[in-house]
Every structure is written in structure tokens, then in C-alpha cells.
């Protein structure tokens, strides 16, 4: 179905075109009003008619109001301010529209993504190293974007571009031979790999460096023994990563690490040289840019082969892009990483354009840094922590909340709730912030039951379910909606605004805008719940209100799942 702004925008445009045929309008025609006193939506289109009509804005607004076609959605129109038009929707029409949105097995959302394919490169931690909090953000934001695109009908391929190749493996193998502790590796593989890697750095000298280079070369040439060792490192790392993904409920469609693209690197460098897109510079190979390729790129050539012949991070990204083009013919390829990789991606995109590797739109969605609260969780380096430990800590802290709030529930259920609340709270604390701002975790705030938090949304959702349980409903359905009370109307409107919130948040690449809409929606639901009797209402009214509760559960639950929050029926 169409969103409210689409429906109303079309009505207003029809009127405008009847006054000024051929009028071109860019951008949204109507905006949601902040204050219900100004109606539900407002348009400033009159201001864009003044020239053609040679009338002041208020007169244009009057004319526009007169020309507005009859439509069942619109109850009243009024000219306001210096030429705005305020539109108010019909309650009965709202009820019908809400039924259309929520009445089926799935929400009837618009499907602008029909026939379009997006590849999302996100998560992407490096093997043999702790996943750091930057990867937490990439995983969180990437996963939310993937789910939002999917909800709007796009075909999405989520690809975990893990860093599983590079010279660090030559070093790790040397270190493994000399200093490994198998038992420590069994207990904590990444911890042990990090320990011996640090040891290598401390002990290093020309002899060890030579050995490391030799190992890297042997590994790249496919030496079976070293390959087996490398695989062991990779597998152990992926196990730890997978445990975190599992707890977070994140599933990648693909995990093609950097190693997957190795065979394609030498050929692509040769080809770019051949076509004159790359050039040799002091033994290395670079792609040079000029002003036309992008601001500042003129001074930043992209290195794609070192003097020793080794390929680089950028080379892999070029090869991966060509591969993605050939495999999936995407309309759009999106990379989600922290802000420090902006130059890298500008170079890769400029290089890919020069070489015509893909006709997809390329986009880097970058995010700011995330810091953890001072104290126990931070390690020496500040932000390299085990994400599993972070989630454990969140679960322990939520357990205290659950124990106070629901002491009557059985032990096992409280433990499960605490895990769900903890993980959801961590994800939401990240996602509810503008991605581009820096974020600091604050345990008390993210676990608060009031405010824009995961627990608040979770309790609101659970309340919907508990009302239904208390009503003894066998089948939960949305039917017989009727909007009488202002709080009912407010809630219905908040629900109907969900599709536009989803579209706007995705277009801005800001899941936090969706979070805000969900927070607003949960607020409307709670006001409704406190102001309007549901279980104690008379038969017809009771059924209509229970239907509104069910519509809330469906919309709120949908949005919560998009931003990675568990929807528990009882808490
Ligand atoms: N592994 C990289 C890192 O940890 C991120 C990879 C992002 N994706 C890409 N195609 N370059 O910084």
C-alpha cells in the first residue's frame, strides 16, 4: 500500500496541476505536522504557485483548497499561517487504512525495492584478532539496513567481508611454531593468537621477519601444511564470531573473506596496467586520480601492488567489486565501516569507475566511534574487548532489572529474558544514535525502563501481548477497528506513519530515525492504554480496542525486529 504522504501528496498535486498545468514539484509535497492542532499533514505548495498564479501565498492556498478533489481520506482542509494548507484525515478512513496495513499475515508495506538488488558489505572483522567495538557497530547498523531494505522489497545480499588474508599470517605461523600454548588456544583461540602475535612484535628482528615473509609466500603458493594451519586459525576465529552473531540474531548470506579473492588479484592488477588505468611507480603499481575523480583524490593515488609484489586491501576490494558485479549484477553496493575508511572507499570507488568494474551505485555508509564505559570492560588498548563479554555483562545487568520487575517468573525464563534484554539493549543503544555521531555506552541509560530504550519497547510490546492474554483471546486478529477517543486516533495515526518512517530512515541511512518512530509509537500506545479502558469496555468497543492492540503488536514487533530487538510475549 501507499504511505500517507504519497496518498495526500497525490491529492494536493492533482489540485495544483488543475491550477497550474505542468507545474514541476520536487521533494515531498506534504509533511507530518508536529502539533495535532494543525491537522495531520501540512503542505507549503501554495508558496510554489505564487509566480504562476500571480497571487499572494494565502490566496494561492485558498485556490488550492478549493481545487482539492474530494477524497475519502480528507476530512477537512484549512488555510493556515501565511499560506500553508492543513489537512485532517477522516477517522473512518484511518481505520480502514490501518486494517489494510495490519490486517494480513504480514504488514502491507510499500515495495519500492521490487526488482532491485543491494549488496551490503558489513560486519567484516579480521581473523585472529578480537572483533572490536567498531565491528559491533558495523554488524548492528549493517544488519538493520539489510532488514530495512528487505522489508521494502529489495533483494539483499549481506556479505561478511572478513579479513582472513595478509602478511600477518606469515608472522603468526612463525610465532605459532615458537611460542604456542595449545591448551590456551583451545580455551580462547583468539586470545592465544593475539598473545603470540604481540610476542612476535616484541621479539622481532631480521631473522624472524625473513621467516615470516617466507611463510607468507609459502602460504600464498598453497603449501598444504601452512594452509591447514591458516585454516585452523580462521575456523577458530569464525567460531567466536559466529557465537556473537548467533546471540545477536545476525545471519549473513555470504562470508567471502579476503582470501576468496586472492586468485583474482594478480590478473586484475595486470589488466589495469594493460588498460592504462594503473601505472608503475618506483616498482609499485598505483592508480592515479585527478580532480575530476573526486575532491582531494588528486594527491592520493591508490596503491594496488607493493614493490615486493604483494597486493593490498584496495586490490581485494576492486576484485570483490568485479566479482559482485558478475555474480549478482547489483543496483547498489554498500559498505558499512567506521569513519576512518572514508578515503579508502573514495579511492576504491573512483578506481572502480575508471575501470568500469561495475555499473552499480557505490556507497560507503560510515559511522562514528563507539566507546565503552570506563572500568571493567575496557582493556589496555581501550576498545579491544571480547564482544561476547560485553553481551554477558549486559545480560547480567539486565538480570537485576528482570528480577525486580518480574520476580514471579520461573528462574529459567528470567535468565532467558535477561539475555534477550541485554543483547537488545546493547544493539539498541548503538542503533538509536545517529550513526555518524560518536557513541558512549551507558549501562544505566540503555537498561532504563523509561525513555528511548530497548527495555521500554520490549515492555510495551509485552504489554500488548498480556492484554490479549487477559482478554482470553484464542485468535488474535485485526478487525472491526473503530476510532472514537483521541488517544485511539493518535495511536492509529502513529501506526500508519510507520511505513513512511521506515522509508525515510532507510533513505537517510539512519536506523535511529526508525528507533525514534518506534519510541513515539510505544508512547502513543501507552497513552492509549492509560486513557482508554480496554478490558473493561463494552463488547463492541472492547473488540475494536483489542484489535488496535493487536495492530500495535504487529507494527511495533515488525519495527523491533528490524532494529534487532527481541519481541518477548511475556517479561
Ligand atoms: N576488515 C576490515 C576492518 O576490520 C573491514 C572490511 C570492510 N569491507 C571491505 N570490503 N573493505 O577494518
CSV table of C-alpha atoms and ligand atoms in Angstrom, one decimal, residues 121 124-126 135 161 163 258 313 317 324 335 337 341 344-345, ligand 1:
chain,number,residue,atom,x,y,z
A,121,UNK,CA,29.2,-5.5,2.9
A,124,UNK,CA,33.8,-7.8,8.3
A,125,UNK,CA,36.1,-8.4,11.3
A,126,UNK,CA,39.6,-9.6,11.0
A,135,UNK,CA,32.8,-4.3,14.2
A,161,UNK,CA,34.0,-9.5,4.1
A,163,UNK,CA,39.9,-10.0,6.9
A,258,UNK,CA,39.5,-11.6,1.6
A,313,UNK,CA,43.4,-4.1,0.8
A,317,UNK,CA,38.1,-4.5,-2.8
A,324,UNK,CA,29.9,-9.0,-7.1
A,335,UNK,CA,29.9,-0.8,2.6
A,337,UNK,CA,32.6,0.6,8.3
A,341,UNK,CA,37.9,4.2,6.0
A,344,UNK,CA,39.9,4.1,1.2
A,345,UNK,CA,36.4,3.8,-0.2
B,1,LIG,N1,38.2,-6.0,7.7
B,1,LIG,C1,38.1,-4.6,7.6
B,1,LIG,C2,38.4,-3.9,9.0
B,1,LIG,O1,38.3,-4.6,10.0
B,1,LIG,C3,36.8,-4.1,7.2
B,1,LIG,C4,36.4,-4.5,5.8
B,1,LIG,C5,35.3,-3.7,5.2
B,1,LIG,N2,34.9,-4.2,3.9
B,1,LIG,C6,35.6,-4.0,2.8
B,1,LIG,N3,35.1,-4.6,1.7
B,1,LIG,N4,36.7,-3.4,2.8
B,1,LIG,O2,38.7,-2.8,9.1
